[in-house]
PDB file of C-alpha atoms in Angstrom:
ATOM      1  CA  LEU I 155     132.723  69.028  99.231  1.00 79.00           C
ATOM      2  CA  ARG I 156     133.026  70.748  95.832  1.00 81.00           C
ATOM      3  CA  GLU I 157     133.775  69.176  92.484  1.00 84.00           C
ATOM      4  CA  LEU I 158     136.919  70.293  90.711  1.00 86.00           C
ATOM      5  CA  GLN I 159     137.501  69.730  87.017  1.00 87.00           C
ATOM      6  CA  LEU I 160     140.773  70.299  85.201  1.00 88.00           C
ATOM      7  CA  VAL I 161     141.154  71.006  81.497  1.00 90.00           C
ATOM      8  CA  LEU I 162     144.711  70.986  80.168  1.00 91.00           C
ATOM      9  CA  CYS I 163     145.237  73.384  77.275  1.00 90.00           C
ATOM     10  CA  LEU I 164     148.607  72.613  75.760  1.00 88.00           C
ATOM     11  CA  ALA I 165     150.239  74.168  72.717  1.00 83.00           C
ATOM     12  CA  GLU I 166     153.542  73.763  70.956  1.00 81.00           C
ATOM     13  CA  ASN I 167     154.856  76.553  68.796  1.00 79.00           C
ATOM     14  CA  SER I 168     156.672  74.728  66.024  1.00 82.00           C
ATOM     15  CA  ILE I 169     157.087  74.851  62.284  1.00 86.00           C
ATOM     16  CA  GLY I 170     155.639  72.355  59.845  1.00 89.00           C
ATOM     17  CA  PRO I 171     153.119  71.980  57.027  1.00 90.00           C
ATOM     18  CA  SER I 172     150.121  72.138  59.396  1.00 87.00           C
ATOM     19  CA  ALA I 173     151.392  75.077  61.490  1.00 89.00           C
ATOM     20  CA  PHE I 174     149.353  78.283  61.630  1.00 88.00           C
ATOM     21  CA  ARG I 175     150.471  81.107  59.389  1.00 93.00           C
ATOM     22  CA  ASN I 176     149.695  84.795  59.525  1.00 95.00           C
ATOM     23  CA  ASP I 177     146.395  85.565  57.793  1.00 97.00           C
ATOM     24  CA  ASP I 178     144.977  82.068  58.459  1.00 97.00           C
ATOM     25  CA  ILE I 179     141.396  82.052  59.758  1.00 98.00           C
ATOM     26  CA  ILE I 180     140.476  79.508  62.419  1.00 97.00           C
ATOM     27  CA  THR I 181     137.147  78.660  64.002  1.00 98.00           C
ATOM     28  CA  PHE I 182     136.977  78.147  67.751  1.00 97.00           C
ATOM     29  CA  LEU I 183     134.850  75.593  69.574  1.00 95.00           C
ATOM     30  CA  SER I 184     132.507  78.477  70.441  1.00 94.00           C
ATOM     31  CA  GLY I 185     131.916  79.126  66.718  1.00 96.00           C
ATOM     32  CA  ARG I 186     133.785  82.448  66.722  1.00 96.00           C
ATOM     33  CA  THR I 187     136.413  82.969  64.030  1.00 98.00           C
ATOM     34  CA  CYS I 188     139.895  84.383  64.482  1.00 97.00           C
ATOM     35  CA  GLU I 189     142.418  85.853  62.054  1.00 98.00           C
ATOM     36  CA  ILE I 190     145.962  84.843  62.934  1.00 96.00           C
ATOM     37  CA  ASN I 191     148.142  87.963  63.007  1.00 95.00           C
ATOM     38  CA  ASN I 192     150.777  86.641  65.425  1.00 93.00           C
ATOM     39  CA  THR I 193     151.870  83.008  65.228  1.00 90.00           C
ATOM     40  CA  ASP I 194     153.735  83.417  68.533  1.00 88.00           C
ATOM     41  CA  ALA I 195     150.398  83.993  70.324  1.00 89.00           C
ATOM     42  CA  GLU I 196     149.339  80.363  69.851  1.00 88.00           C
ATOM     43  CA  GLY I 197     148.675  79.472  73.484  1.00 88.00           C
ATOM     44  CA  ARG I 198     145.693  81.809  73.788  1.00 91.00           C
ATOM     45  CA  LEU I 199     144.031  80.020  70.861  1.00 93.00           C
ATOM     46  CA  VAL I 200     144.096  76.740  72.773  1.00 92.00           C
ATOM     47  CA  LEU I 201     143.079  78.480  76.006  1.00 92.00           C
ATOM     48  CA  ALA I 202     140.050  80.048  74.319  1.00 92.00           C
ATOM     49  CA  ASP I 203     138.861  76.589  73.273  1.00 94.00           C
ATOM     50  CA  GLY I 204     139.629  75.200  76.743  1.00 93.00           C
ATOM     51  CA  VAL I 205     137.548  77.866  78.468  1.00 92.00           C
ATOM     52  CA  ALA I 206     134.729  77.319  75.962  1.00 93.00           C
ATOM     53  CA  HIS I 207     134.876  73.573  76.606  1.00 93.00           C
ATOM     54  CA  ALA I 208     134.794  74.111  80.377  1.00 91.00           C
ATOM     55  CA  THR I 209     131.802  76.440  80.212  1.00 91.00           C
ATOM     56  CA  MET I 210     129.738  74.549  77.608  1.00 90.00           C
ATOM     57  CA  THR I 211     129.037  71.613  79.918  1.00 82.00           C
ATOM     58  CA  GLU I 212     125.594  70.847  81.339  1.00 80.00           C
ATOM     59  CA  ASP I 213     126.856  71.600  84.836  1.00 81.00           C
ATOM     60  CA  LYS I 214     128.036  75.180  84.424  1.00 84.00           C
ATOM     61  CA  PRO I 215     131.041  75.869  86.654  1.00 88.00           C
ATOM     62  CA  ASP I 216     130.810  78.471  89.406  1.00 87.00           C
ATOM     63  CA  LEU I 217     134.331  79.642  88.623  1.00 88.00           C
ATOM     64  CA  VAL I 218     136.763  79.126  85.763  1.00 88.00           C
ATOM     65  CA  VAL I 219     140.428  79.721  86.533  1.00 87.00           C
ATOM     66  CA  ASP I 220     142.789  79.946  83.585  1.00 84.00           C
ATOM     67  CA  MET I 221     146.373  79.656  84.784  1.00 80.00           C
ATOM     68  CA  ALA I 222     148.815  80.313  81.979  1.00 80.00           C
ATOM     69  CA  THR I 223     152.007  82.072  81.060  1.00 75.00           C
ATOM     70  CA  LEU I 224     149.920  83.660  78.263  1.00 72.00           C
ATOM     71  CA  THR I 225     152.387  86.431  77.400  1.00 74.00           C
ATOM     72  CA  GLY I 226     155.906  87.511  78.207  1.00 78.00           C
ATOM     73  CA  ALA I 227     154.520  91.034  78.533  1.00 82.00           C
ATOM     74  CA  GLN I 228     153.183  90.034  81.960  1.00 86.00           C
ATOM     75  CA  MET I 229     156.670  90.375  83.454  1.00 86.00           C
ATOM     76  CA  VAL I 230     156.851  93.915  82.101  1.00 85.00           C
ATOM     77  CA  ALA I 231     153.603  94.716  83.915  1.00 87.00           C
ATOM     78  CA  THR I 232     154.187  92.970  87.256  1.00 90.00           C
ATOM     79  CA  GLY I 233     157.832  91.923  87.356  1.00 90.00           C
ATOM     80  CA  LYS I 234     159.276  88.526  88.206  1.00 90.00           C
ATOM     81  CA  ARG I 235     157.835  88.205  91.717  1.00 93.00           C
ATOM     82  CA  PHE I 236     154.131  88.792  91.079  1.00 93.00           C
ATOM     83  CA  ALA I 237     151.678  86.770  89.057  1.00 92.00           C
ATOM     84  CA  ALA I 238     149.075  88.806  87.199  1.00 92.00           C
ATOM     85  CA  ILE I 239     145.343  88.288  87.501  1.00 92.00           C
ATOM     86  CA  VAL I 240     142.761  89.474  84.998  1.00 91.00           C
ATOM     87  CA  THR I 241     139.198  88.757  86.065  1.00 91.00           C
ATOM     88  CA  ASN I 242     135.638  89.972  85.644  1.00 91.00           C
ATOM     89  CA  SER I 243     134.983  89.202  89.323  1.00 93.00           C
ATOM     90  CA  ALA I 244     136.064  91.646  92.032  1.00 94.00           C
ATOM     91  CA  GLU I 245     135.519  88.889  94.608  1.00 95.00           C
ATOM     92  CA  ALA I 246     137.776  86.394  92.797  1.00 94.00           C
ATOM     93  CA  GLU I 247     140.403  89.116  92.362  1.00 95.00           C
ATOM     94  CA  ALA I 248     140.401  89.990  96.068  1.00 97.00           C
ATOM     95  CA  ARG I 249     140.550  86.315  97.063  1.00 96.00           C
ATOM     96  CA  ALA I 250     143.511  85.673  94.738  1.00 96.00           C
ATOM     97  CA  VAL I 251     145.417  88.683  96.063  1.00 97.00           C
ATOM     98  CA  GLU I 252     144.744  87.637  99.690  1.00 98.00           C
ATOM     99  CA  ALA I 253     145.744  84.020  99.000  1.00 97.00           C
ATOM    100  CA  GLY I 254     148.944  85.295  97.395  1.00 97.00           C
ATOM    101  CA  ILE I 255     149.803  87.362 100.444  1.00 97.00           C
ATOM    102  CA  ARG I 256     149.165  84.406 102.786  1.00 98.00           C
ATOM    103  CA  SER I 257     151.115  81.915 100.652  1.00 98.00           C
ATOM    104  CA  GLY I 258     153.936  84.125  99.433  1.00 97.00           C
ATOM    105  CA  ASP I 259     152.895  83.555  95.790  1.00 96.00           C
ATOM    106  CA  LEU I 260     152.090  87.203  95.179  1.00 96.00           C
ATOM    107  CA  VAL I 261     149.355  88.283  92.762  1.00 95.00           C
ATOM    108  CA  HIS I 262     148.692  91.724  91.306  1.00 95.00           C
ATOM    109  CA  PRO I 263     145.449  92.639  89.516  1.00 94.00           C
ATOM    110  CA  LEU I 264     145.517  94.009  85.992  1.00 92.00           C
ATOM    111  CA  PRO I 265     142.658  95.921  84.364  1.00 92.00           C
ATOM    112  CA  TYR I 266     139.668  93.993  83.052  1.00 92.00           C
ATOM    113  CA  ALA I 267     138.030  96.507  80.732  1.00 91.00           C
ATOM    114  CA  PRO I 268     136.481  95.035  77.578  1.00 90.00           C
ATOM    115  CA  GLU I 269     135.183  98.468  76.613  1.00 92.00           C
ATOM    116  CA  PHE I 270     138.795  99.670  76.267  1.00 91.00           C
ATOM    117  CA  PHE I 271     140.468  96.557  74.885  1.00 90.00           C
ATOM    118  CA  ASN I 272     138.038  94.883  72.465  1.00 90.00           C
ATOM    119  CA  GLU I 273     139.025  97.156  69.582  1.00 92.00           C
ATOM    120  CA  GLU I 274     142.612  95.889  69.833  1.00 92.00           C
ATOM    121  CA  PHE I 275     141.447  92.615  68.243  1.00 94.00           C
ATOM    122  CA  THR I 276     139.323  94.044  65.416  1.00 95.00           C
ATOM    123  CA  SER I 277     139.530  92.100  62.162  1.00 97.00           C
ATOM    124  CA  LYS I 278     137.999  92.825  58.763  1.00 97.00           C
ATOM    125  CA  VAL I 279     137.715  89.123  57.904  1.00 98.00           C
ATOM    126  CA  ALA I 280     136.956  87.346  61.214  1.00 98.00           C
ATOM    127  CA  ASP I 281     135.339  87.953  64.588  1.00 97.00           C
ATOM    128  CA  SER I 282     138.749  88.907  65.984  1.00 96.00           C
ATOM    129  CA  LYS I 283     142.511  88.797  65.526  1.00 96.00           C
ATOM    130  CA  ASN I 284     144.626  86.777  67.952  1.00 94.00           C
ATOM    131  CA  SER I 285     146.971  89.609  68.950  1.00 93.00           C
ATOM    132  CA  VAL I 286     146.766  93.313  69.670  1.00 91.00           C
ATOM    133  CA  LYS I 287     147.258  96.162  67.221  1.00 89.00           C
ATOM    134  CA  ASP I 288     148.955  98.390  69.788  1.00 87.00           C
ATOM    135  CA  ARG I 289     151.511  96.643  72.007  1.00 84.00           C
ATOM    136  CA  MET I 290     151.661  99.728  74.248  1.00 83.00           C
ATOM    137  CA  ASN I 291     147.955  99.454  75.230  1.00 86.00           C
ATOM    138  CA  ALA I 292     147.950  97.153  78.261  1.00 85.00           C
ATOM    139  CA  GLN I 293     149.139  94.146  76.252  1.00 86.00           C
ATOM    140  CA  THR I 294     148.815  91.694  79.146  1.00 87.00           C
ATOM    141  CA  SER I 295     145.300  92.818  80.027  1.00 88.00           C
ATOM    142  CA  CYS I 296     144.409  92.516  76.349  1.00 88.00           C
ATOM    143  CA  ALA I 297     145.770  88.962  76.228  1.00 87.00           C
ATOM    144  CA  GLY I 298     143.594  88.035  79.213  1.00 87.00           C
ATOM    145  CA  GLN I 299     140.652  89.788  77.592  1.00 86.00           C
ATOM    146  CA  PHE I 300     141.124  87.702  74.433  1.00 89.00           C
ATOM    147  CA  ILE I 301     140.459  84.514  76.383  1.00 86.00           C
TER     148      ILE I 301
END
């Protein structure tokens, strides 16, 4: 028997006096700071805090699974019939692909390569920006890398 914990990371992209604006600087639960350069990339901000919350507990999880729509660019990469997976674990990737084949909920791996994608989020005023500089550089993999 294994324990399962669920953290819901919900965001609403709406206007109002307390909404994020471009050039705002926020501080995540982890202590890292982020320059907002795309107010439509709000979900990943909440997801980053959710993953930090899940991994900052006394009982460190063996596996964290972040299931999210994250970016519309995913459909460009994998189409409408495949979910995308971005992971730092070859074992988790293989298990997700195999489970997708067995269940009919198909999964296709995307590159996990921090050494190639970290510079996409470079900021002069914060630890990172919340969206990529170059939308033609594996945008979906970059979004997963941000988390």
